[in-house]
PDB file of C-alpha atoms and ligand atoms in Angstrom:
ATOM      1  CA  MET A 944      30.105  -9.242   5.579  1.00 44.00           C
ATOM      2  CA  ASN A 945      27.342  -9.545   2.996  1.00 61.00           C
ATOM      3  CA  ALA A 946      26.497  -8.460  -0.524  1.00 78.00           C
ATOM      4  CA  ILE A 947      25.391  -4.877   0.100  1.00 93.00           C
ATOM      5  CA  ASP A 948      27.134  -3.389   3.148  1.00 95.00           C
ATOM      6  CA  ASP A 949      29.577  -4.029   5.972  1.00 95.00           C
ATOM      7  CA  LEU A 950      26.955  -4.249   8.730  1.00 97.00           C
ATOM      8  CA  PRO A 951      26.370  -7.557  10.556  1.00 96.00           C
ATOM      9  CA  PRO A 952      24.081 -10.236   9.047  1.00 96.00           C
ATOM     10  CA  LEU A 953      20.405  -9.772   9.928  1.00 97.00           C
ATOM     11  CA  ARG A 954      20.244 -13.025  11.897  1.00 97.00           C
ATOM     12  CA  GLU A 955      22.909 -11.649  14.216  1.00 97.00           C
ATOM     13  CA  VAL A 956      21.060  -8.303  14.512  1.00 97.00           C
ATOM     14  CA  ILE A 957      17.870 -10.138  15.445  1.00 97.00           C
ATOM     15  CA  ARG A 958      19.651 -12.266  18.034  1.00 97.00           C
ATOM     16  CA  ARG A 959      21.549  -9.360  19.591  1.00 97.00           C
ATOM     17  CA  HIS A 960      18.450  -7.148  19.874  1.00 96.00           C
ATOM     18  CA  GLY A 961      16.056  -9.914  20.969  1.00 96.00           C
ATOM     19  CA  LEU A 962      13.879  -9.315  17.907  1.00 96.00           C
ATOM     20  CA  ALA A 963      12.004 -12.622  17.809  1.00 95.00           C
ATOM     21  CA  ALA A 964       9.078 -12.019  15.421  1.00 95.00           C
ATOM     22  CA  ARG A 965       5.694 -11.144  16.958  1.00 95.00           C
ATOM     23  CA  LYS A 966       2.529 -12.115  15.138  1.00 94.00           C
ATOM     24  CA  SER A 967       0.587  -9.282  16.768  1.00 95.00           C
ATOM     25  CA  LEU A 968       2.814  -6.807  14.901  1.00 96.00           C
ATOM     26  CA  GLY A 969       2.531  -8.635  11.568  1.00 94.00           C
ATOM     27  CA  GLN A 970       6.227  -9.447  11.708  1.00 96.00           C
ATOM     28  CA  ASN A 971       7.627 -11.592   8.914  1.00 97.00           C
ATOM     29  CA  PHE A 972      11.208 -10.524   8.371  1.00 97.00           C
ATOM     30  CA  LEU A 973      13.231 -10.706   5.162  1.00 98.00           C
ATOM     31  CA  LEU A 974      16.765 -11.745   6.023  1.00 96.00           C
ATOM     32  CA  ASP A 975      18.231 -12.090   2.536  1.00 96.00           C
ATOM     33  CA  LEU A 976      19.823  -8.775   1.628  1.00 96.00           C
ATOM     34  CA  ASN A 977      19.989  -9.774  -2.038  1.00 96.00           C
ATOM     35  CA  LEU A 978      16.201 -10.025  -2.006  1.00 97.00           C
ATOM     36  CA  THR A 979      15.731  -6.710  -0.180  1.00 98.00           C
ATOM     37  CA  ALA A 980      18.099  -5.157  -2.750  1.00 98.00           C
ATOM     38  CA  ARG A 981      15.881  -6.562  -5.509  1.00 98.00           C
ATOM     39  CA  ILE A 982      12.867  -4.861  -3.917  1.00 98.00           C
ATOM     40  CA  ALA A 983      14.783  -1.604  -3.555  1.00 98.00           C
ATOM     41  CA  ARG A 984      15.865  -1.776  -7.212  1.00 98.00           C
ATOM     42  CA  ALA A 985      12.244  -2.343  -8.231  1.00 98.00           C
ATOM     43  CA  ALA A 986      11.505   1.099  -6.798  1.00 98.00           C
ATOM     44  CA  GLY A 987      13.606   2.693  -9.557  1.00 97.00           C
ATOM     45  CA  PRO A 988      16.624   5.002  -9.297  1.00 97.00           C
ATOM     46  CA  LEU A 989      16.821   6.311  -5.736  1.00 97.00           C
ATOM     47  CA  GLU A 990      19.553   8.962  -5.961  1.00 94.00           C
ATOM     48  CA  ASN A 991      17.511  12.050  -5.151  1.00 96.00           C
ATOM     49  CA  VAL A 992      14.665  10.197  -3.444  1.00 98.00           C
ATOM     50  CA  THR A 993      13.314  10.402   0.089  1.00 98.00           C
ATOM     51  CA  ALA A 994      12.119   6.868   0.806  1.00 98.00           C
ATOM     52  CA  ILE A 995       9.385   6.436   3.391  1.00 98.00           C
ATOM     53  CA  GLU A 996       9.613   2.928   4.812  1.00 98.00           C
ATOM     54  CA  ILE A 997       6.833   1.575   7.006  1.00 98.00           C
ATOM     55  CA  GLY A 998       7.835  -1.188   9.411  1.00 98.00           C
ATOM     56  CA  PRO A 999      11.600  -1.523   8.882  1.00 98.00           C
ATOM     57  CA  GLY A1000      11.918  -4.177  11.625  1.00 98.00           C
ATOM     58  CA  PRO A1001      15.561  -5.310  11.809  1.00 98.00           C
ATOM     59  CA  GLY A1002      16.302  -3.177   8.736  1.00 98.00           C
ATOM     60  CA  GLY A1003      16.898  -5.500   5.771  1.00 98.00           C
ATOM     61  CA  LEU A1004      15.038  -3.289   3.294  1.00 98.00           C
ATOM     62  CA  THR A1005      16.277  -0.123   5.013  1.00 98.00           C
ATOM     63  CA  ARG A1006      19.867  -1.192   4.434  1.00 98.00           C
ATOM     64  CA  ALA A1007      19.156  -2.000   0.797  1.00 98.00           C
ATOM     65  CA  LEU A1008      17.541   1.400   0.207  1.00 98.00           C
ATOM     66  CA  LEU A1009      20.527   3.162   1.744  1.00 98.00           C
ATOM     67  CA  ALA A1010      23.123   0.996  -0.015  1.00 98.00           C
ATOM     68  CA  LEU A1011      21.393   1.643  -3.342  1.00 98.00           C
ATOM     69  CA  GLY A1012      21.689   5.376  -2.824  1.00 97.00           C
ATOM     70  CA  ALA A1013      18.407   6.756  -1.453  1.00 98.00           C
ATOM     71  CA  ARG A1014      19.162  10.314  -0.405  1.00 97.00           C
ATOM     72  CA  LYS A1015      17.211   9.796   2.771  1.00 98.00           C
ATOM     73  CA  VAL A1016      15.171   7.003   4.356  1.00 98.00           C
ATOM     74  CA  VAL A1017      12.462   7.796   6.900  1.00 98.00           C
ATOM     75  CA  ALA A1018      11.663   4.534   8.691  1.00 98.00           C
ATOM     76  CA  VAL A1019       8.534   4.322  10.849  1.00 98.00           C
ATOM     77  CA  GLU A1020       8.537   1.428  13.300  1.00 98.00           C
ATOM     78  CA  ARG A1021       6.134   0.586  16.094  1.00 97.00           C
ATOM     79  CA  ASP A1022       8.239  -2.109  17.751  1.00 97.00           C
ATOM     80  CA  ASP A1023      10.527  -0.424  20.299  1.00 96.00           C
ATOM     81  CA  ARG A1024      12.823  -3.463  20.271  1.00 96.00           C
ATOM     82  CA  ALA A1025      13.833  -2.607  16.689  1.00 98.00           C
ATOM     83  CA  ILE A1026      14.781   1.020  17.337  1.00 98.00           C
ATOM     84  CA  ALA A1027      18.293   0.318  18.677  1.00 96.00           C
ATOM     85  CA  ALA A1028      19.021  -1.958  15.711  1.00 97.00           C
ATOM     86  CA  LEU A1029      17.885   0.776  13.337  1.00 98.00           C
ATOM     87  CA  GLU A1030      20.014   3.378  15.116  1.00 98.00           C
ATOM     88  CA  GLU A1031      23.072   1.257  14.304  1.00 97.00           C
ATOM     89  CA  ILE A1032      22.186   1.540  10.625  1.00 98.00           C
ATOM     90  CA  ALA A1033      21.707   5.300  11.054  1.00 98.00           C
ATOM     91  CA  GLN A1034      25.267   5.541  12.411  1.00 98.00           C
ATOM     92  CA  ARG A1035      26.601   3.663   9.386  1.00 97.00           C
ATOM     93  CA  TYR A1036      24.869   6.177   7.059  1.00 98.00           C
ATOM     94  CA  PRO A1037      25.224   9.534   8.843  1.00 97.00           C
ATOM     95  CA  GLY A1038      22.418  11.997   8.169  1.00 97.00           C
ATOM     96  CA  ARG A1039      20.557   9.660   5.800  1.00 98.00           C
ATOM     97  CA  LEU A1040      18.304   7.575   8.054  1.00 98.00           C
ATOM     98  CA  ALA A1041      15.584   9.092  10.255  1.00 98.00           C
ATOM     99  CA  VAL A1042      14.096   6.507  12.600  1.00 98.00           C
ATOM    100  CA  VAL A1043      10.579   7.384  13.731  1.00 98.00           C
ATOM    101  CA  ALA A1044       9.261   5.319  16.647  1.00 98.00           C
ATOM    102  CA  GLY A1045       5.485   5.177  16.341  1.00 97.00           C
ATOM    103  CA  ASP A1046       2.347   3.988  14.614  1.00 98.00           C
ATOM    104  CA  ALA A1047       2.366   4.262  10.815  1.00 98.00           C
ATOM    105  CA  LEU A1048      -1.399   4.780  10.817  1.00 97.00           C
ATOM    106  CA  ALA A1049      -0.873   8.075  12.663  1.00 97.00           C
ATOM    107  CA  PHE A1050       2.265   9.109  10.770  1.00 98.00           C
ATOM    108  CA  ASP A1051       2.385  12.291   8.666  1.00 97.00           C
ATOM    109  CA  ALA A1052       5.215  12.108   6.134  1.00 97.00           C
ATOM    110  CA  LYS A1053       5.040  15.737   5.025  1.00 95.00           C
ATOM    111  CA  PRO A1054       7.413  17.262   7.633  1.00 96.00           C
ATOM    112  CA  TYR A1055      10.090  14.761   6.540  1.00 96.00           C
ATOM    113  CA  LEU A1056      10.016  15.428   2.807  1.00 95.00           C
ATOM    114  CA  GLY A1057      12.880  17.133   0.980  1.00 86.00           C
ATOM    115  CA  ASP A1058      13.083  18.835  -2.421  1.00 90.00           C
ATOM    116  CA  GLY A1059      13.359  15.653  -4.480  1.00 94.00           C
ATOM    117  CA  PRO A1060      10.711  13.001  -5.062  1.00 97.00           C
ATOM    118  CA  ALA A1061       9.257  11.017  -2.165  1.00 98.00           C
ATOM    119  CA  ARG A1062       8.458   7.340  -2.521  1.00 98.00           C
ATOM    120  CA  VAL A1063       6.873   4.838  -0.134  1.00 98.00           C
ATOM    121  CA  ILE A1064       8.763   1.548  -0.231  1.00 98.00           C
ATOM    122  CA  ALA A1065       7.811  -1.082   2.305  1.00 98.00           C
ATOM    123  CA  ASN A1066       7.241  -4.676   3.279  1.00 98.00           C
ATOM    124  CA  LEU A1067       4.003  -3.790   5.045  1.00 97.00           C
ATOM    125  CA  PRO A1068       2.661  -5.382   8.227  1.00 95.00           C
ATOM    126  CA  TYR A1069      -0.156  -7.453   6.671  1.00 93.00           C
ATOM    127  CA  ASN A1070      -2.683  -6.558   9.382  1.00 93.00           C
ATOM    128  CA  ILE A1071      -2.693  -2.841   8.472  1.00 96.00           C
ATOM    129  CA  ALA A1072      -1.628  -3.038   4.820  1.00 97.00           C
ATOM    130  CA  THR A1073      -5.047  -2.232   3.342  1.00 97.00           C
ATOM    131  CA  PRO A1074      -5.847   0.747   5.623  1.00 98.00           C
ATOM    132  CA  LEU A1075      -2.386   2.162   4.898  1.00 98.00           C
ATOM    133  CA  LEU A1076      -2.855   1.806   1.140  1.00 98.00           C
ATOM    134  CA  THR A1077      -6.321   3.378   1.368  1.00 98.00           C
ATOM    135  CA  SER A1078      -4.915   6.319   3.312  1.00 97.00           C
ATOM    136  CA  TRP A1079      -2.243   6.936   0.643  1.00 98.00           C
ATOM    137  CA  LEU A1080      -4.768   6.635  -2.200  1.00 98.00           C
ATOM    138  CA  THR A1081      -7.182   9.084  -0.584  1.00 96.00           C
ATOM    139  CA  VAL A1082      -4.644  11.683   0.484  1.00 96.00           C
ATOM    140  CA  GLU A1083      -5.475  15.300  -0.309  1.00 94.00           C
ATOM    141  CA  PRO A1084      -4.410  17.421  -2.071  1.00 95.00           C
ATOM    142  CA  TRP A1085      -3.942  15.337  -5.217  1.00 97.00           C
ATOM    143  CA  PRO A1086      -1.474  14.719  -6.953  1.00 97.00           C
ATOM    144  CA  PRO A1087      -0.039  13.321  -3.731  1.00 98.00           C
ATOM    145  CA  TRP A1088       3.285  13.979  -2.007  1.00 98.00           C
ATOM    146  CA  TYR A1089       4.719  10.684  -3.301  1.00 98.00           C
ATOM    147  CA  ASP A1090       5.620   9.795  -6.888  1.00 98.00           C
ATOM    148  CA  ARG A1091       5.268   6.028  -6.428  1.00 98.00           C
ATOM    149  CA  LEU A1092       4.322   3.345  -3.920  1.00 98.00           C
ATOM    150  CA  VAL A1093       6.279   0.084  -4.032  1.00 98.00           C
ATOM    151  CA  LEU A1094       4.718  -2.230  -1.490  1.00 98.00           C
ATOM    152  CA  MET A1095       4.642  -5.851  -0.431  1.00 98.00           C
ATOM    153  CA  PHE A1096       1.209  -7.418   0.141  1.00 98.00           C
ATOM    154  CA  GLN A1097      -0.140 -10.910   0.500  1.00 97.00           C
ATOM    155  CA  ARG A1098      -0.675 -12.169  -3.043  1.00 98.00           C
ATOM    156  CA  GLU A1099      -4.445 -12.312  -2.636  1.00 97.00           C
ATOM    157  CA  VAL A1100      -4.582  -8.641  -1.591  1.00 98.00           C
ATOM    158  CA  ALA A1101      -2.217  -7.689  -4.434  1.00 98.00           C
ATOM    159  CA  GLU A1102      -4.577  -9.363  -6.899  1.00 98.00           C
ATOM    160  CA  ARG A1103      -7.522  -7.393  -5.535  1.00 98.00           C
ATOM    161  CA  ILE A1104      -5.552  -4.147  -5.802  1.00 98.00           C
ATOM    162  CA  VAL A1105      -4.699  -4.595  -9.503  1.00 98.00           C
ATOM    163  CA  ALA A1106      -7.928  -6.382 -10.542  1.00 98.00           C
ATOM    164  CA  GLN A1107      -9.832  -5.270 -13.625  1.00 98.00           C
ATOM    165  CA  PRO A1108     -13.631  -5.610 -14.051  1.00 98.00           C
ATOM    166  CA  GLY A1109     -15.027  -9.038 -14.775  1.00 96.00           C
ATOM    167  CA  GLY A1110     -13.636 -11.247 -12.060  1.00 91.00           C
ATOM    168  CA  LYS A1111     -14.018 -12.221  -8.440  1.00 95.00           C
ATOM    169  CA  GLN A1112     -10.980 -10.200  -7.374  1.00 97.00           C
ATOM    170  CA  TYR A1113     -12.499  -6.935  -8.610  1.00 98.00           C
ATOM    171  CA  SER A1114     -13.544  -5.017  -5.501  1.00 98.00           C
ATOM    172  CA  ARG A1115     -13.931  -1.619  -3.840  1.00 98.00           C
ATOM    173  CA  LEU A1116     -10.163  -1.517  -3.407  1.00 98.00           C
ATOM    174  CA  SER A1117      -9.639  -2.171  -7.153  1.00 98.00           C
ATOM    175  CA  VAL A1118     -11.929   0.753  -8.027  1.00 98.00           C
ATOM    176  CA  LEU A1119     -10.268   3.169  -5.601  1.00 98.00           C
ATOM    177  CA  THR A1120      -6.846   2.069  -6.874  1.00 98.00           C
ATOM    178  CA  GLY A1121      -7.798   2.272 -10.553  1.00 98.00           C
ATOM    179  CA  TRP A1122      -9.349   5.683 -10.049  1.00 98.00           C
ATOM    180  CA  ARG A1123      -6.232   7.245  -8.558  1.00 98.00           C
ATOM    181  CA  ALA A1124      -3.317   5.122  -9.728  1.00 98.00           C
ATOM    182  CA  GLN A1125      -1.891   2.721 -12.256  1.00 98.00           C
ATOM    183  CA  ALA A1126      -1.050  -0.444 -10.412  1.00 98.00           C
ATOM    184  CA  LYS A1127       0.769  -3.602 -11.344  1.00 98.00           C
ATOM    185  CA  ILE A1128       2.307  -6.612  -9.667  1.00 98.00           C
ATOM    186  CA  LEU A1129       6.071  -6.558 -10.212  1.00 98.00           C
ATOM    187  CA  PHE A1130       6.984  -9.987  -8.817  1.00 98.00           C
ATOM    188  CA  ASP A1131       6.096 -12.578  -6.214  1.00 98.00           C
ATOM    189  CA  VAL A1132       8.102 -13.455  -3.136  1.00 98.00           C
ATOM    190  CA  HIS A1133       7.838 -17.042  -1.923  1.00 97.00           C
ATOM    191  CA  ARG A1134       6.806 -17.556   1.699  1.00 97.00           C
ATOM    192  CA  SER A1135      10.087 -19.318   2.437  1.00 96.00           C
ATOM    193  CA  ALA A1136      11.921 -15.980   2.047  1.00 96.00           C
ATOM    194  CA  PHE A1137      10.465 -14.757   5.363  1.00 97.00           C
ATOM    195  CA  VAL A1138      11.230 -15.525   9.000  1.00 96.00           C
ATOM    196  CA  PRO A1139       8.830 -16.827  10.134  1.00 96.00           C
ATOM    197  CA  PRO A1140       7.253 -17.898   6.815  1.00 96.00           C
ATOM    198  CA  PRO A1141       3.695 -16.604   6.406  1.00 95.00           C
ATOM    199  CA  LYS A1142       0.961 -18.969   5.171  1.00 95.00           C
ATOM    200  CA  VAL A1143       0.786 -17.479   1.671  1.00 96.00           C
ATOM    201  CA  THR A1144       2.874 -16.065  -1.171  1.00 98.00           C
ATOM    202  CA  SER A1145       3.527 -12.306  -1.188  1.00 98.00           C
ATOM    203  CA  SER A1146       3.733  -9.882  -4.100  1.00 98.00           C
ATOM    204  CA  ILE A1147       5.440  -6.584  -4.736  1.00 98.00           C
ATOM    205  CA  VAL A1148       2.995  -4.047  -6.159  1.00 98.00           C
ATOM    206  CA  GLU A1149       3.892  -0.769  -7.844  1.00 98.00           C
ATOM    207  CA  LEU A1150       1.360   2.073  -7.790  1.00 98.00           C
ATOM    208  CA  VAL A1151       1.978   5.230  -9.791  1.00 98.00           C
ATOM    209  CA  PRO A1152      -0.477   8.041  -9.016  1.00 98.00           C
ATOM    210  CA  ARG A1153      -2.514   9.390 -11.923  1.00 98.00           C
ATOM    211  CA  PRO A1154      -1.785  13.102 -12.270  1.00 97.00           C
ATOM    212  CA  ALA A1155      -5.426  13.889 -13.048  1.00 97.00           C
ATOM    213  CA  PRO A1156      -7.935  11.220 -11.940  1.00 98.00           C
ATOM    214  CA  LEU A1157     -11.498  11.566 -13.279  1.00 98.00           C
ATOM    215  CA  ALA A1158     -13.108  14.355 -11.273  1.00 96.00           C
ATOM    216  CA  CYS A1159     -15.547  13.225  -8.604  1.00 94.00           C
ATOM    217  CA  ASP A1160     -16.171  13.454  -4.883  1.00 95.00           C
ATOM    218  CA  ARG A1161     -14.144  10.671  -3.260  1.00 96.00           C
ATOM    219  CA  ARG A1162     -16.651  10.106  -0.460  1.00 96.00           C
ATOM    220  CA  LEU A1163     -19.473   9.665  -2.955  1.00 97.00           C
ATOM    221  CA  LEU A1164     -17.339   7.283  -5.002  1.00 98.00           C
ATOM    222  CA  GLU A1165     -16.774   5.275  -1.830  1.00 97.00           C
ATOM    223  CA  ARG A1166     -20.494   5.306  -1.071  1.00 97.00           C
ATOM    224  CA  VAL A1167     -21.476   3.919  -4.445  1.00 98.00           C
ATOM    225  CA  THR A1168     -18.794   1.217  -4.437  1.00 98.00           C
ATOM    226  CA  GLU A1169     -19.739   0.267  -0.886  1.00 98.00           C
ATOM    227  CA  ALA A1170     -23.385  -0.110  -1.915  1.00 98.00           C
ATOM    228  CA  ALA A1171     -22.624  -1.950  -5.157  1.00 98.00           C
ATOM    229  CA  PHE A1172     -19.995  -4.355  -3.803  1.00 98.00           C
ATOM    230  CA  GLY A1173     -21.829  -4.776  -0.479  1.00 97.00           C
ATOM    231  CA  GLN A1174     -24.226  -6.995  -2.441  1.00 96.00           C
ATOM    232  CA  ARG A1175     -21.994  -7.858  -5.353  1.00 94.00           C
ATOM    233  CA  ARG A1176     -24.092 -10.776  -6.622  1.00 94.00           C
ATOM    234  CA  LYS A1177     -27.174  -8.568  -6.972  1.00 97.00           C
ATOM    235  CA  MET A1178     -28.039  -6.342  -9.912  1.00 98.00           C
ATOM    236  CA  LEU A1179     -27.295  -2.652  -9.414  1.00 98.00           C
ATOM    237  CA  ARG A1180     -31.010  -1.772  -9.487  1.00 98.00           C
ATOM    238  CA  GLN A1181     -31.231  -3.805  -6.269  1.00 98.00           C
ATOM    239  CA  SER A1182     -27.855  -3.260  -4.557  1.00 98.00           C
ATOM    240  CA  LEU A1183     -27.953   0.538  -4.962  1.00 97.00           C
ATOM    241  CA  LYS A1184     -31.206   0.747  -2.997  1.00 97.00           C
ATOM    242  CA  SER A1185     -29.018   0.940   0.104  1.00 96.00           C
ATOM    243  CA  LEU A1186     -28.075   4.480  -1.016  1.00 95.00           C
ATOM    244  CA  GLY A1187     -31.538   5.501   0.135  1.00 93.00           C
ATOM    245  CA  LEU A1188     -32.960   6.702  -3.188  1.00 92.00           C
ATOM    246  CA  ASP A1189     -34.417   5.184  -6.335  1.00 95.00           C
ATOM    247  CA  PRO A1190     -31.498   3.567  -8.205  1.00 97.00           C
ATOM    248  CA  LEU A1191     -33.155   3.660 -11.642  1.00 97.00           C
ATOM    249  CA  PRO A1192     -32.814   7.404 -12.409  1.00 97.00           C
ATOM    250  CA  LEU A1193     -29.315   7.298 -10.954  1.00 97.00           C
ATOM    251  CA  LEU A1194     -28.319   4.418 -13.221  1.00 98.00           C
ATOM    252  CA  ALA A1195     -29.895   6.140 -16.221  1.00 98.00           C
ATOM    253  CA  ALA A1196     -27.980   9.343 -15.465  1.00 97.00           C
ATOM    254  CA  ALA A1197     -24.756   7.344 -15.217  1.00 98.00           C
ATOM    255  CA  GLY A1198     -25.474   5.482 -18.466  1.00 98.00           C
ATOM    256  CA  LEU A1199     -25.411   2.071 -16.734  1.00 98.00           C
ATOM    257  CA  GLU A1200     -27.671  -0.938 -17.227  1.00 98.00           C
ATOM    258  CA  PRO A1201     -29.925  -1.569 -14.187  1.00 98.00           C
ATOM    259  CA  THR A1202     -29.278  -5.302 -14.597  1.00 98.00           C
ATOM    260  CA  ALA A1203     -25.476  -4.942 -14.446  1.00 98.00           C
ATOM    261  CA  ARG A1204     -23.570  -6.154 -11.379  1.00 98.00           C
ATOM    262  CA  ALA A1205     -20.792  -4.380  -9.491  1.00 98.00           C
ATOM    263  CA  GLU A1206     -18.023  -6.559 -10.842  1.00 97.00           C
ATOM    264  CA  GLU A1207     -18.814  -5.607 -14.457  1.00 97.00           C
ATOM    265  CA  ILE A1208     -18.545  -1.844 -13.946  1.00 98.00           C
ATOM    266  CA  PRO A1209     -15.262  -0.125 -14.828  1.00 98.00           C
ATOM    267  CA  VAL A1210     -13.905   2.796 -12.798  1.00 98.00           C
ATOM    268  CA  GLU A1211     -15.488   5.296 -15.231  1.00 98.00           C
ATOM    269  CA  GLY A1212     -18.915   3.787 -14.506  1.00 98.00           C
ATOM    270  CA  PHE A1213     -18.513   4.208 -10.762  1.00 98.00           C
ATOM    271  CA  VAL A1214     -17.299   7.769 -11.261  1.00 98.00           C
ATOM    272  CA  ALA A1215     -20.404   8.456 -13.374  1.00 98.00           C
ATOM    273  CA  LEU A1216     -22.553   7.002 -10.576  1.00 98.00           C
ATOM    274  CA  ALA A1217     -20.828   9.170  -7.961  1.00 97.00           C
ATOM    275  CA  ARG A1218     -21.467  12.237 -10.126  1.00 97.00           C
ATOM    276  CA  ALA A1219     -25.109  11.233 -10.613  1.00 97.00           C
ATOM    277  CA  LEU A1220     -25.448  10.854  -6.848  1.00 96.00           C
ATOM    278  CA  GLU A1221     -23.985  14.315  -6.352  1.00 95.00           C
ATOM    279  CA  ALA A1222     -26.383  15.746  -8.913  1.00 94.00           C
ATOM    280  CA  ALA A1223     -29.260  14.089  -7.032  1.00 92.00           C
ATOM    281  CA  LYS A1224     -28.149  16.327  -4.143  1.00 72.00           C
ATOM    282  CA  MET A1225     -27.545  13.583  -1.655  1.00 54.00           C
ATOM    283  CA  PRO A1226     -25.721  14.703   1.476  1.00 54.00           C
ATOM    284  CA  ALA A1227     -22.172  13.331   1.440  1.00 50.00           C
TER     285      ALA A1227
HETATM  286  N1  LIG B1756      10.721  -4.437   6.707  1.00 71.96           N
HETATM  287  C1  LIG B1756      11.047  -5.597   7.528  1.00 71.96           C
HETATM  288  C2  LIG B1756      11.465  -6.727   6.628  1.00 71.96           C
HETATM  289  O1  LIG B1756      11.155  -6.666   5.428  1.00 71.96           O
HETATM  290  O2  LIG B1756      12.069  -7.669   7.128  1.00 71.96           O
HETATM  291  C3  LIG B1756       9.887  -6.004   8.423  1.00 71.96           C
HETATM  292  C4  LIG B1756       8.574  -6.248   7.722  1.00 71.96           C
HETATM  293  S1  LIG B1756       7.331  -6.922   8.767  1.00 71.96           S
HETATM  294  C5  LIG B1756       6.291  -7.671   7.554  1.00 71.96           C
HETATM  295  C6  LIG B1756       6.337  -5.528   9.262  1.00 71.96           C
HETATM  296  C7  LIG B1756       6.978  -4.531  10.196  1.00 71.96           C
HETATM  297  O3  LIG B1756       6.019  -3.516  10.499  1.00 71.96           O
HETATM  298  C8  LIG B1756       7.429  -5.072  11.536  1.00 71.96           C
HETATM  299  O4  LIG B1756       8.726  -4.622  11.816  1.00 71.96           O
HETATM  300  C9  LIG B1756       6.431  -4.490  12.556  1.00 71.96           C
HETATM  301  O5  LIG B1756       6.989  -4.292  13.833  1.00 71.96           O
HETATM  302  C10 LIG B1756       6.068  -3.196  11.889  1.00 71.96           C
HETATM  303  N2  LIG B1756       4.740  -2.659  12.271  1.00 71.96           N
HETATM  304  C11 LIG B1756       3.622  -3.347  12.591  1.00 71.96           C
HETATM  305  N3  LIG B1756       2.601  -2.515  12.849  1.00 71.96           N
HETATM  306  C12 LIG B1756       3.097  -1.250  12.694  1.00 71.96           C
HETATM  307  C13 LIG B1756       2.534   0.040  12.816  1.00 71.96           C
HETATM  308  N4  LIG B1756       1.247   0.224  13.159  1.00 71.96           N
HETATM  309  N5  LIG B1756       3.330   1.115  12.575  1.00 71.96           N
HETATM  310  C14 LIG B1756       4.636   0.952  12.221  1.00 71.96           C
HETATM  311  N6  LIG B1756       5.215  -0.261  12.084  1.00 71.96           N
HETATM  312  C15 LIG B1756       4.462  -1.342  12.320  1.00 71.96           C
END
């Protein structure tokens, strides 16, 4: 028995299903169901929610989401060894857990969504965490199919996601995030909470999509941030040369100082640059 349900302890599940963690799959399991319940609670009331969980592994967070009342959990797992363990949870919560065996990078959530809100809640495999976040932030149409993302990242990545202009952490990912969402770190999780412990602290990040982000072509926004942050120590009049046209009129049109550097420019500045690039009729 444990704090949240009458299923066996996770250590026993792992032993019975031969789920020794594999580094190649970014596996660091959370075995404390009180901690997984804390993460689930951080995702807000779950009553009418379809929770999309990426990488459930032995199911610690899955169980917490179900015990805390998620209407449905759709759990996408690439490790075949975990599927039988997850099916046991599905039996305990009839009709509420859909186990999808496959690669999260190729997963389309839309066919699984119900009438209520959808929310992505996951302790992500660290090796694909950034591409997954980027795919959710660039989804079309916008506003997206989810009302919130509540995700675990390595602390260093979490800091880059929520970074504001003016520091070393501010990056392309910060601009994309700030453009489309409001992001904040909710709390840290010490490395000792995982089996096996990773090298660094992790953080839970909440991202709430902005209903109406500043209008601009996403691909052009990505082009200007790529150019600017690709040479982040250089002034924009130099770094933007990689766009293949004279940066000075572009910077003037965007109302930015040619001597400014990428890390000083807020999201609005990059949006203005993307619009100026569009007006200059560059092919996307
Ligand atoms: N949610 C579990 C927990 O908190 O204990 C496990 C988290 S572990 C950090 C990441 C999980 O993602 C592992 O179960 C791993 O097998 C799975 N995973 C890795 N790559 C994946 C992929 N491409 N698609 C789906 N799941 C993946």
